[in-house]
Coordinates of C-alpha atoms in Angstrom, one line a residue:
M1460 CA 30.9 33.2 11.6
A1461 CA 31.1 32.0 8.1
S1462 CA 31.5 34.5 5.5
E1463 CA 29.0 35.0 2.7
H1464 CA 31.6 33.8 0.3
D1465 CA 32.0 30.6 2.4
I1466 CA 28.1 29.9 2.4
T1467 CA 28.2 30.6 -1.3
G1468 CA 30.9 28.3 -1.8
E1469 CA 28.9 25.5 0.0
K1470 CA 25.9 26.0 -1.7
K1471 CA 27.8 25.7 -5.0
G1472 CA 29.5 22.6 -3.7
V1473 CA 26.1 21.0 -3.1
E1474 CA 25.1 22.0 -6.7
D1475 CA 28.3 20.4 -8.2
V1476 CA 27.8 17.1 -6.4
E1477 CA 24.1 17.0 -7.5
K1478 CA 25.2 17.8 -11.1
M1479 CA 28.2 15.5 -11.1
A1480 CA 26.1 12.6 -9.8
D1481 CA 22.8 13.5 -11.8
I1482 CA 20.8 12.7 -8.9
S1483 CA 17.5 13.4 -10.6
K1484 CA 18.0 10.7 -13.2
V1485 CA 19.1 7.2 -12.7
Q1486 CA 19.0 4.9 -15.6
S1487 CA 18.5 1.2 -16.0
V1488 CA 19.8 -0.8 -18.8
G1489 CA 17.5 -3.2 -20.8
N1490 CA 18.5 -5.2 -23.9
G1491 CA 21.5 -2.8 -24.6
Q1492 CA 19.2 0.3 -24.6
M1493 CA 19.3 3.0 -21.9
V1494 CA 16.0 3.5 -20.5
G1495 CA 15.3 5.1 -17.2
T1496 CA 12.9 6.7 -14.7
K1497 CA 14.0 9.6 -12.6
R1498 CA 14.6 9.7 -8.7
G1499 CA 12.2 12.6 -8.1
I1500 CA 10.7 11.1 -4.6
K1501 CA 12.3 13.1 -1.9
S1502 CA 12.6 11.9 1.7
R1503 CA 9.5 13.7 2.8
H1504 CA 7.5 12.2 -0.3
A1505 CA 8.7 8.7 0.7
Q1506 CA 7.8 8.9 4.3
M1507 CA 4.3 10.4 3.8
I1508 CA 3.7 7.9 1.0
A1509 CA 4.4 5.3 3.5
I1510 CA 2.0 6.9 6.0
G1511 CA -0.8 7.4 3.4
G1512 CA -0.5 3.9 2.1
S1513 CA -1.0 2.6 5.6
I1514 CA -4.4 4.5 5.9
G1515 CA -6.8 3.0 3.4
T1516 CA -10.3 3.9 2.8
S1517 CA -11.3 0.8 4.5
L1518 CA -10.5 2.4 7.9
F1519 CA -13.3 4.8 7.5
I1520 CA -15.9 2.7 5.9
A1521 CA -15.2 -1.1 5.8
S1522 CA -14.3 -1.0 9.4
G1523 CA -18.0 -0.7 10.1
Q1524 CA -18.7 -4.0 8.4
A1525 CA -16.1 -5.7 10.7
L1526 CA -17.8 -4.0 13.6
A1527 CA -21.1 -5.0 12.7
V1528 CA -20.2 -8.8 12.3
G1529 CA -17.7 -9.2 15.3
G1530 CA -18.4 -6.5 17.8
P1531 CA -15.6 -4.0 19.1
A1532 CA -13.6 -6.6 20.9
F1533 CA -13.0 -8.9 17.8
L1534 CA -12.4 -5.6 15.6
L1535 CA -9.5 -4.4 18.2
V1536 CA -8.0 -8.0 18.3
S1537 CA -8.2 -8.5 14.4
Y1538 CA -6.6 -5.2 13.8
C1539 CA -3.8 -5.7 16.5
I1540 CA -3.0 -9.2 15.1
M1541 CA -3.2 -8.0 11.4
S1542 CA -0.8 -5.1 12.3
M1543 CA 1.8 -7.2 13.6
M1544 CA 1.6 -9.4 10.7
V1545 CA 1.9 -6.6 8.1
Y1546 CA 4.6 -5.2 10.2
G1547 CA 6.6 -8.5 9.9
M1548 CA 6.0 -8.6 6.2
V1549 CA 7.2 -4.8 5.8
T1550 CA 10.4 -5.5 7.6
A1551 CA 11.1 -8.5 5.4
I1552 CA 10.5 -6.6 2.0
I1553 CA 12.3 -3.7 3.1
E1554 CA 15.3 -5.7 4.0
V1555 CA 15.3 -7.2 0.4
G1556 CA 14.5 -3.7 -1.2
T1557 CA 17.3 -1.9 0.7
Y1558 CA 20.0 -4.2 -0.5
L1559 CA 19.4 -3.5 -4.3
P1560 CA 17.0 -0.4 -4.9
I1561 CA 17.4 -0.2 -8.7
P1562 CA 15.2 1.6 -11.1
G1563 CA 12.5 -0.9 -12.2
A1564 CA 12.6 -2.5 -8.8
S1565 CA 9.5 -4.4 -7.6
M1566 CA 8.7 -7.4 -5.5
S1567 CA 8.3 -9.3 -8.9
F1568 CA 11.7 -8.2 -10.1
Y1569 CA 13.0 -9.6 -6.7
C1570 CA 11.2 -12.7 -7.0
S1571 CA 12.5 -13.4 -10.6
R1572 CA 16.1 -12.8 -9.3
Y1573 CA 16.0 -14.6 -5.9
V1574 CA 13.3 -17.4 -6.3
S1575 CA 12.1 -18.2 -9.8
K1576 CA 11.7 -16.4 -13.1
S1577 CA 8.2 -18.0 -13.7
L1578 CA 7.0 -17.0 -10.4
G1579 CA 8.3 -13.5 -10.6
I1580 CA 6.5 -13.1 -13.8
A1581 CA 3.2 -14.4 -12.5
L1582 CA 3.6 -12.0 -9.5
G1583 CA 4.2 -9.0 -11.9
Y1584 CA 1.3 -9.7 -14.0
L1585 CA -0.8 -10.1 -10.8
Y1586 CA 0.2 -6.7 -9.8
F1587 CA -0.4 -5.3 -13.2
Y1588 CA -4.0 -6.6 -13.6
S1589 CA -4.8 -6.3 -9.9
F1590 CA -3.8 -2.8 -9.6
G1591 CA -5.4 -1.8 -12.9
I1592 CA -8.8 -3.3 -11.9
I1593 CA -8.7 -1.6 -8.5
V1594 CA -8.0 1.8 -10.2
A1595 CA -11.6 1.3 -11.7
Y1596 CA -13.0 0.2 -8.5
E1597 CA -11.6 3.2 -6.6
I1598 CA -13.1 5.5 -9.3
T1599 CA -16.6 3.7 -9.0
A1600 CA -16.1 4.4 -5.2
S1601 CA -15.4 8.0 -5.7
T1602 CA -18.7 8.3 -7.6
I1603 CA -20.6 6.9 -4.8
L1604 CA -18.9 9.1 -2.3
I1605 CA -19.8 12.1 -4.4
D1606 CA -23.6 11.0 -4.5
F1607 CA -23.3 11.6 -0.8
W1608 CA -24.2 15.1 -1.7
P1609 CA -27.4 16.1 -3.6
Q1610 CA -26.8 16.5 -7.2
N1611 CA -28.0 15.7 -10.6
V1612 CA -24.8 15.0 -12.6
H1613 CA -24.8 11.7 -14.4
V1614 CA -22.4 9.1 -12.7
A1615 CA -20.4 8.7 -16.2
V1616 CA -19.5 12.3 -16.1
W1617 CA -18.0 12.0 -12.7
I1618 CA -16.3 8.6 -13.7
T1619 CA -14.7 10.6 -16.7
I1620 CA -13.7 13.4 -14.4
V1621 CA -12.0 11.3 -11.7
G1622 CA -10.5 8.9 -14.4
L1623 CA -8.9 12.0 -16.3
I1624 CA -7.4 13.3 -13.0
I1625 CA -5.8 10.1 -12.0
I1626 CA -4.2 9.4 -15.4
T1627 CA -3.0 12.9 -15.8
L1628 CA -1.2 13.0 -12.4
N1629 CA 0.5 9.7 -13.4
L1630 CA 1.7 11.2 -16.8
F1631 CA 3.3 14.1 -14.9
P1632 CA 6.9 13.8 -13.6
V1633 CA 7.1 11.4 -10.6
H1634 CA 7.9 14.4 -8.2
V1635 CA 4.4 15.7 -9.1
Y1636 CA 2.8 12.3 -8.2
A1637 CA 4.8 12.4 -5.1
E1638 CA 4.0 15.8 -4.1
A1639 CA 0.3 15.1 -4.6
E1640 CA 0.5 12.0 -2.5
F1641 CA 2.3 14.0 0.1
W1642 CA -0.7 16.3 0.5
F1643 CA -3.2 13.6 0.1
A1644 CA -1.6 11.6 2.9
G1645 CA -1.6 14.7 5.0
I1646 CA -5.2 15.1 4.6
K1647 CA -5.7 11.6 5.8
V1648 CA -3.4 11.9 8.7
V1649 CA -5.3 15.1 9.8
M1650 CA -8.6 13.6 9.5
I1651 CA -7.7 10.3 11.5
I1652 CA -6.1 12.4 14.2
G1653 CA -9.2 14.6 14.2
L1654 CA -11.7 11.8 14.4
L1655 CA -9.6 10.1 17.4
I1656 CA -9.9 13.4 19.2
L1657 CA -13.4 13.7 18.5
S1658 CA -13.9 10.1 19.6
L1659 CA -12.2 11.0 22.9
V1660 CA -14.5 14.0 23.3
L1661 CA -17.7 11.9 22.7
M1662 CA -16.5 9.3 25.2
L1663 CA -16.1 11.9 27.8
G1664 CA -19.5 13.6 27.0
G1665 CA -18.3 16.6 25.3
G1666 CA -20.7 16.4 22.4
P1667 CA -23.7 18.6 21.9
D1668 CA -26.0 16.2 23.6
H1669 CA -23.4 15.8 26.5
E1670 CA -24.0 12.0 26.8
R1671 CA -20.9 10.3 28.2
L1672 CA -20.4 7.3 26.0
G1673 CA -17.5 5.9 27.8
F1674 CA -17.1 2.1 26.7
R1675 CA -20.9 1.5 27.0
Y1676 CA -21.1 -0.5 23.6
W1677 CA -18.7 -2.9 25.0
Y1678 CA -21.4 -3.9 27.7
D1679 CA -24.6 -3.4 25.6
P1680 CA -24.8 -5.1 23.0
G1681 CA -21.3 -6.6 24.3
P1682 CA -17.8 -7.0 23.2
V1683 CA -18.2 -9.9 20.7
K1684 CA -20.9 -11.1 18.5
S1685 CA -21.9 -14.5 16.8
Y1686 CA -21.9 -14.9 13.0
I1687 CA -24.0 -17.3 10.9
V1688 CA -24.5 -19.8 13.9
D1689 CA -24.9 -19.2 17.7
G1690 CA -22.7 -20.0 20.6
A1691 CA -19.0 -20.5 20.8
S1692 CA -18.9 -21.7 17.1
G1693 CA -20.6 -18.6 16.0
R1694 CA -18.2 -16.2 17.8
F1695 CA -15.2 -18.2 16.3
V1696 CA -16.8 -17.8 12.8
A1697 CA -17.2 -14.1 13.6
F1698 CA -13.5 -13.6 14.7
L1699 CA -12.1 -15.5 11.7
Y1700 CA -14.3 -13.6 9.3
V1701 CA -13.4 -10.1 10.8
W1702 CA -9.5 -11.2 10.9
I1703 CA -9.7 -12.1 7.1
L1704 CA -11.7 -8.7 6.5
S1705 CA -9.2 -6.7 8.4
G1706 CA -6.5 -7.6 5.9
F1707 CA -8.3 -5.6 3.1
S1708 CA -7.5 -2.6 4.9
F1709 CA -3.6 -3.2 4.3
Y1710 CA -3.7 -4.7 0.8
F1711 CA -0.8 -3.8 -1.1
S1712 CA 0.2 -0.6 1.1
P1713 CA 3.7 -2.5 1.9
E1714 CA 4.5 -3.1 -1.8
L1715 CA 3.9 0.6 -2.5
I1716 CA 7.0 1.4 -0.8
I1717 CA 9.1 -1.1 -2.7
F1718 CA 7.6 0.4 -6.0
T1719 CA 8.6 3.9 -5.2
S1720 CA 12.2 2.8 -4.2
G1721 CA 13.3 2.7 -7.9
E1722 CA 12.4 6.6 -8.1
M1723 CA 13.3 7.5 -4.6
R1724 CA 16.3 9.6 -3.5
N1725 CA 18.7 7.9 -1.2
P1726 CA 16.5 4.6 -0.9
R1727 CA 19.2 2.8 1.4
K1728 CA 18.4 5.4 3.9
N1729 CA 14.7 6.2 3.4
L1730 CA 13.5 2.6 3.1
P1731 CA 14.8 1.5 6.6
I1732 CA 13.2 4.6 8.1
A1733 CA 9.7 3.7 6.6
S1734 CA 10.2 0.3 7.9
R1735 CA 11.2 1.4 11.5
R1736 CA 8.4 3.9 11.8
F1737 CA 5.6 1.6 10.1
F1738 CA 4.9 -0.2 13.2
Y1739 CA 4.1 2.9 15.3
R1740 CA 1.8 4.3 12.6
L1741 CA -0.1 1.0 12.4
V1742 CA -0.6 1.0 16.3
F1743 CA -1.5 4.9 16.1
F1744 CA -4.0 4.5 13.2
Y1745 CA -5.4 1.2 13.2
V1746 CA -5.4 0.1 16.9
L1747 CA -6.3 3.4 18.4
G1748 CA -8.8 3.7 15.6
S1749 CA -10.4 0.4 16.4
V1750 CA -10.7 1.5 19.9
A1751 CA -12.4 4.7 19.2
I1752 CA -14.7 3.0 16.7
G1753 CA -15.8 0.3 19.0
A1754 CA -16.3 3.0 21.8
I1755 CA -18.6 5.7 19.9
C1756 CA -20.5 3.2 17.6
N1757 CA -23.1 0.7 18.4
S1758 CA -22.3 -2.6 16.7
N1759 CA -25.8 -3.1 16.1
A1760 CA -26.3 0.4 14.2
S1761 CA -28.3 -0.3 11.0
G1762 CA -26.1 1.9 9.0
L1763 CA -23.1 -0.3 9.3
T1764 CA -24.6 -3.0 7.2
S1765 CA -26.0 -0.7 4.5
S1766 CA -24.7 -0.7 1.0
A1767 CA -24.3 3.0 0.8
G1768 CA -20.6 2.8 0.3
N1769 CA -20.0 6.6 1.2
A1770 CA -19.9 8.2 4.7
N1771 CA -23.2 6.9 5.5
A1772 CA -21.9 3.6 6.1
S1773 CA -18.8 4.9 8.1
P1774 CA -19.2 4.1 11.9
W1775 CA -17.5 7.5 12.5
V1776 CA -20.3 9.2 10.8
I1777 CA -22.9 7.1 12.5
A1778 CA -21.4 8.2 15.9
I1779 CA -21.1 11.9 14.8
R1780 CA -24.6 12.0 13.7
N1781 CA -25.8 10.4 16.8
A1782 CA -24.1 13.0 18.8
G1783 CA -26.0 15.6 16.9
I1784 CA -23.2 17.2 15.0
S1785 CA -24.6 18.2 11.5
I1786 CA -21.7 19.6 9.6
L1787 CA -18.9 17.1 10.2
P1788 CA -20.4 14.1 8.0
S1789 CA -19.9 16.2 4.8
I1790 CA -16.2 16.9 5.9
V1791 CA -15.5 13.3 6.6
N1792 CA -17.1 12.3 3.3
A1793 CA -14.8 14.8 1.6
G1794 CA -11.9 13.4 3.3
I1795 CA -12.7 9.8 2.3
L1796 CA -13.3 11.1 -1.3
T1797 CA -9.7 12.3 -1.3
S1798 CA -8.6 9.0 0.1
A1799 CA -10.2 7.2 -2.7
W1800 CA -8.6 9.6 -5.2
S1801 CA -5.3 9.1 -3.6
A1802 CA -5.7 5.3 -3.8
G1803 CA -6.5 5.4 -7.5
I1804 CA -3.5 7.5 -8.3
S1805 CA -1.2 5.2 -6.4
Y1806 CA -2.7 2.0 -7.9
L1807 CA -2.5 3.4 -11.4
Y1808 CA 1.3 4.3 -10.5
M1809 CA 1.9 0.8 -9.3
S1810 CA 0.1 -0.9 -12.1
S1811 CA 2.3 1.1 -14.6
R1812 CA 5.7 0.4 -12.7
S1813 CA 4.8 -3.2 -12.4
L1814 CA 4.6 -3.4 -16.2
Y1815 CA 7.7 -1.2 -16.6
S1816 CA 9.4 -3.5 -14.2
L1817 CA 8.5 -6.5 -16.2
A1818 CA 9.5 -4.8 -19.5
V1819 CA 13.0 -3.6 -18.2
N1820 CA 13.8 -7.2 -17.0
G1821 CA 12.5 -8.6 -20.4
N1822 CA 9.5 -10.2 -19.2
A1823 CA 7.1 -8.0 -21.2
P1824 CA 7.2 -6.2 -24.5
G1825 CA 10.1 -3.6 -24.7
I1826 CA 7.8 -0.7 -25.7
F1827 CA 6.7 -0.5 -22.1
K1828 CA 10.1 0.4 -20.7
R1829 CA 10.1 3.7 -22.7
C1830 CA 10.2 6.9 -20.8
N1831 CA 9.8 10.5 -21.8
R1832 CA 12.3 13.2 -20.9
W1833 CA 10.6 13.4 -17.4
G1834 CA 11.4 9.7 -16.7
V1835 CA 7.9 8.8 -17.0
P1836 CA 7.2 5.4 -18.5
Y1837 CA 4.3 6.6 -20.6
C1838 CA 3.6 3.5 -22.6
A1839 CA 3.1 1.4 -19.3
V1840 CA 0.9 4.1 -17.9
A1841 CA -1.2 4.1 -21.1
A1842 CA -1.4 0.4 -20.9
S1843 CA -2.5 0.4 -17.3
S1844 CA -5.0 3.1 -18.1
C1845 CA -6.8 0.7 -20.3
F1846 CA -8.5 -0.6 -17.4
V1847 CA -10.1 2.6 -16.3
P1848 CA -13.0 2.3 -18.7
L1849 CA -14.2 -0.5 -16.7
A1850 CA -15.7 1.8 -14.2
Y1851 CA -18.3 2.8 -16.9
M1852 CA -19.6 -0.9 -16.5
T1853 CA -21.3 0.2 -13.3
V1854 CA -23.7 2.5 -15.0
D1855 CA -25.4 -0.4 -16.5
S1856 CA -26.7 -3.1 -13.9
D1857 CA -26.0 -6.0 -16.1
A1858 CA -22.5 -4.8 -16.9
G1859 CA -21.9 -3.9 -13.4
D1860 CA -22.4 -7.7 -12.6
V1861 CA -19.5 -8.3 -15.1
F1862 CA -17.6 -5.7 -13.3
N1863 CA -17.9 -7.3 -10.0
W1864 CA -16.4 -10.4 -11.5
F1865 CA -13.4 -8.5 -12.6
V1866 CA -13.1 -7.1 -9.0
S1867 CA -13.3 -10.7 -7.7
L1868 CA -10.0 -11.2 -9.5
T1869 CA -8.3 -9.1 -6.9
N1870 CA -10.1 -10.4 -3.9
T1871 CA -7.2 -13.0 -3.1
G1872 CA -4.3 -10.8 -4.7
G1873 CA -3.3 -9.1 -1.4
Y1874 CA -2.9 -12.4 0.5
T1875 CA -1.1 -14.0 -2.6
S1876 CA 1.2 -11.2 -2.8
W1877 CA 2.2 -11.3 0.8
V1878 CA 2.7 -15.0 0.8
V1879 CA 5.1 -14.6 -2.2
C1880 CA 6.9 -11.8 -0.5
C1881 CA 7.6 -13.9 2.6
V1882 CA 9.1 -16.7 0.2
I1883 CA 11.3 -14.1 -1.5
F1884 CA 12.5 -12.8 1.8
L1885 CA 13.4 -16.3 3.2
R1886 CA 15.2 -17.4 -0.2
F1887 CA 17.1 -13.9 -0.1
R1888 CA 18.1 -14.3 3.4
K1889 CA 19.2 -18.0 2.7
A1890 CA 21.3 -17.0 -0.2
C1891 CA 23.0 -14.0 1.8
V1892 CA 23.9 -16.5 4.5
A1893 CA 25.2 -19.1 2.0
Q1894 CA 27.2 -16.8 0.1
G1895 CA 28.5 -14.9 3.3
L1896 CA 27.2 -11.5 2.5
T1897 CA 25.9 -8.7 4.9
V1898 CA 22.9 -6.4 4.1
P1899 CA 22.7 -2.6 4.9
Y1900 CA 19.5 -3.3 6.9
Q1901 CA 18.1 -6.2 8.9
S1902 CA 15.2 -6.3 11.4
R1903 CA 15.2 -8.1 14.7
V1904 CA 12.0 -9.7 14.1
Q1905 CA 13.5 -11.6 11.0
P1906 CA 13.6 -14.3 9.8
W1907 CA 11.0 -15.9 12.3
G1908 CA 8.6 -13.0 11.7
A1909 CA 8.5 -14.0 7.8
W1910 CA 8.1 -17.6 8.7
I1911 CA 5.1 -16.9 11.1
C1912 CA 3.6 -14.4 8.3
L1913 CA 3.9 -17.1 5.7
V1914 CA 1.9 -19.6 7.5
L1915 CA -0.9 -17.1 8.8
F1916 CA -1.2 -15.3 5.4
L1917 CA -1.4 -18.7 3.6
A1918 CA -4.0 -19.9 5.9
L1919 CA -6.0 -16.5 5.6
L1920 CA -5.5 -16.9 1.8
L1921 CA -7.1 -20.4 1.7
L1922 CA -9.9 -19.3 4.3
N1923 CA -10.9 -16.2 2.2
G1924 CA -14.3 -17.7 1.4
F1925 CA -14.9 -20.0 4.2
T1926 CA -18.3 -19.0 5.2
N1927 CA -19.4 -20.4 2.0
F1928 CA -18.9 -23.8 3.2
L1929 CA -20.8 -23.4 6.6
Y1930 CA -24.0 -25.4 7.1
G1931 CA -25.3 -25.8 3.5
S1932 CA -24.7 -22.3 2.6
F1933 CA -22.5 -23.1 -0.5
K1934 CA -23.3 -21.0 -3.7
L1935 CA -21.0 -21.2 -6.6
G1936 CA -21.0 -17.4 -7.3
K1937 CA -19.8 -16.7 -3.9
F1938 CA -17.2 -19.5 -4.1
L1939 CA -15.8 -18.2 -7.5
S1940 CA -15.9 -14.6 -6.3
A1941 CA -13.7 -15.6 -3.3
Y1942 CA -11.2 -18.0 -5.0
I1943 CA -11.1 -17.2 -8.8
G1944 CA -7.8 -15.0 -8.3
I1945 CA -5.7 -18.2 -7.2
P1946 CA -6.2 -20.3 -10.2
L1947 CA -5.5 -17.4 -12.5
F1948 CA -2.2 -16.8 -10.8
L1949 CA -1.4 -20.4 -10.7
A1950 CA -2.3 -20.4 -14.4
I1951 CA 0.1 -17.8 -15.3
W1952 CA 2.9 -19.1 -13.0
L1953 CA 2.6 -22.9 -14.4
G1954 CA 1.8 -21.6 -17.8
H1955 CA 5.2 -20.0 -18.1
K1956 CA 7.1 -22.7 -16.2
I1957 CA 5.9 -25.5 -18.6
T1958 CA 6.5 -23.4 -21.7
F1959 CA 9.2 -20.9 -21.7
G1960 CA 10.6 -21.9 -18.3
R1961 CA 11.1 -25.5 -18.8
Q1962 CA 14.9 -25.2 -18.4
D1963 CA 14.7 -23.2 -15.3
P1964 CA 14.6 -24.8 -11.8
W1965 CA 11.6 -24.6 -9.7
M1966 CA 13.6 -22.4 -7.2
Y1967 CA 17.2 -21.3 -7.4
S1968 CA 19.6 -22.7 -5.0
P1969 CA 21.0 -20.1 -2.4
E1970 CA 24.5 -20.6 -3.9
A1971 CA 23.2 -20.0 -7.5
I1972 CA 21.2 -16.7 -6.5
D1973 CA 22.7 -13.5 -7.9
L1974 CA 23.4 -11.2 -5.3
V1975 CA 26.1 -9.3 -7.1
S1976 CA 25.0 -7.7 -10.3
R1977 CA 24.4 -4.1 -9.9
K1978 CA 25.5 -4.0 -6.1
D1979 CA 28.4 -1.8 -6.9
E1980 CA 26.2 0.6 -8.8
V1981 CA 23.8 1.0 -5.9
E1982 CA 26.7 1.3 -3.3
A1983 CA 28.3 4.1 -5.3
E1984 CA 24.9 5.9 -5.4
A1985 CA 24.6 5.5 -1.8
E1986 CA 28.0 6.9 -1.1
M1987 CA 27.1 9.9 -3.5
W1988 CA 23.8 10.4 -1.5
T1989 CA 25.8 10.4 1.8
R1990 CA 28.1 13.2 0.6
V1991 CA 25.2 15.3 -0.6
E1992 CA 23.2 15.1 2.6
M1993 CA 26.5 16.0 4.5
L1994 CA 26.7 19.0 2.5
Y1995 CA 23.2 19.9 3.2
S1996 CA 23.3 19.3 6.9
E1997 CA 26.6 21.7 7.1
Q1998 CA 24.3 24.4 5.7
A1999 CA 21.5 23.9 8.4
S2000 CA 21.6 26.5 11.1
E2001 CA 20.6 26.0 14.7
T2002 CA 17.3 27.7 14.3
N2003 CA 16.2 24.7 12.3
K2004 CA 16.2 22.3 15.3
W2005 CA 12.5 22.7 16.3
W2006 CA 11.3 22.4 12.6
K2007 CA 13.3 19.2 12.5
K2008 CA 11.5 17.7 15.4
I2009 CA 8.2 18.7 13.8
T2010 CA 9.2 17.2 10.4
V2011 CA 10.1 13.9 12.0
I2012 CA 6.5 13.1 11.1
W2013 CA 7.5 12.6 7.4
Q2014 CA 11.2 12.6 7.4

């Protein structure tokens, strides 16, 4: 048995390694000045952030619109296809991120390094303004969710409170943000598991009315529906619409993992873990969730197409009320509210880190790479927070219309990002082959998965507003709402290319891509983390075996 002196010595050894490596702070260099964030995101934080990012508010509310348009079968098929596509994209970007997870890392940074500087800058500013606008959108969604409960507080007060909470959490050290996201993600996981169990109970007749639902709604009103037109054409339109709509549930959640990698402890270990487990989480949450929704909620339920925007439009809540359970709708609404808060916090984090990444790499004013003693890029957080007051525009109906146009800029942002991410991976993989380099993580589904995703995401991007072209239903407002984000992205990309980037190639050749700079730094840090974790593992007792099996959820 180890003596007390030995155990004390082992603990001191761990502390010495941590101090020697200064694991809490890893700095990046920009224009000769040391600026840096801190690696405060632990393994459990990283994995739960990945889980929480894969469970969006859309799973609880917007899934009802998809059910109403396409029926339970198209809802299930669309989520299955989209889950596989998102997984293919996740494994691609994780391979890129695991190779060089440096502070300030983002997909825009990798794009500037592996594809084209101009395209990387366009992607970086797409992230900056899209995430910032969505923060205001999530604040607005939070106030709508709060209106679920009777109260007389003016909506501007709630906008102020929620906005301050989101900004404050982003000004705290990153480990505070990570801890908050850990618990927010935990709430979402508990809620979706509870809803899945409740769905099974209702299907088997365990509700207060003891009515056995089974899969009755797959027979009446039926598994699929038509949309806009009748017959087979209408069913195809419904499927395509639901497929495109399902993508919004996953928007930007894969990119969140990459943004956190620059402030993540041992990213070369934790990123591949997040990738490998992402598929199972998608299957569990979205595939099982869509099965449950289609089984317990009638696709013709009037509440699905209401503009309530809170739990009243959730297919889960509609089914719960039909079963005669009175208390649960408020609990579900509270859970959705925390999901909206969580999303707002994460989007502000990503917006600020997008600007920070641009600044570190010389593509934004240097002031935005300044960090305080906690490693928070406070100037970038302040700049991204300037989008928050947009939420006040919803207080006035006329200004609300303007706010909706701002939101329209983000409608194609997710698909645009995913198309570019696939291109980044393919160029990165081609450069590795050309230069004979091996990477620390590779997925079996690549590179074919990225090629398939590239084609499909590009098709969905271009078809985003396809219903506007059907049978004389064209309206200029809807057309611009669906596609205005694309010309804005192209304007930034081509504008930089024909001005500042005239001397740069449209796309770097595989042999010219820089795969070496800072690689030694990353590998040295990975070796340090290996030593630290070995010391920690030596201290672990046999009594921790069962706890380790439980914590596999987030480790």
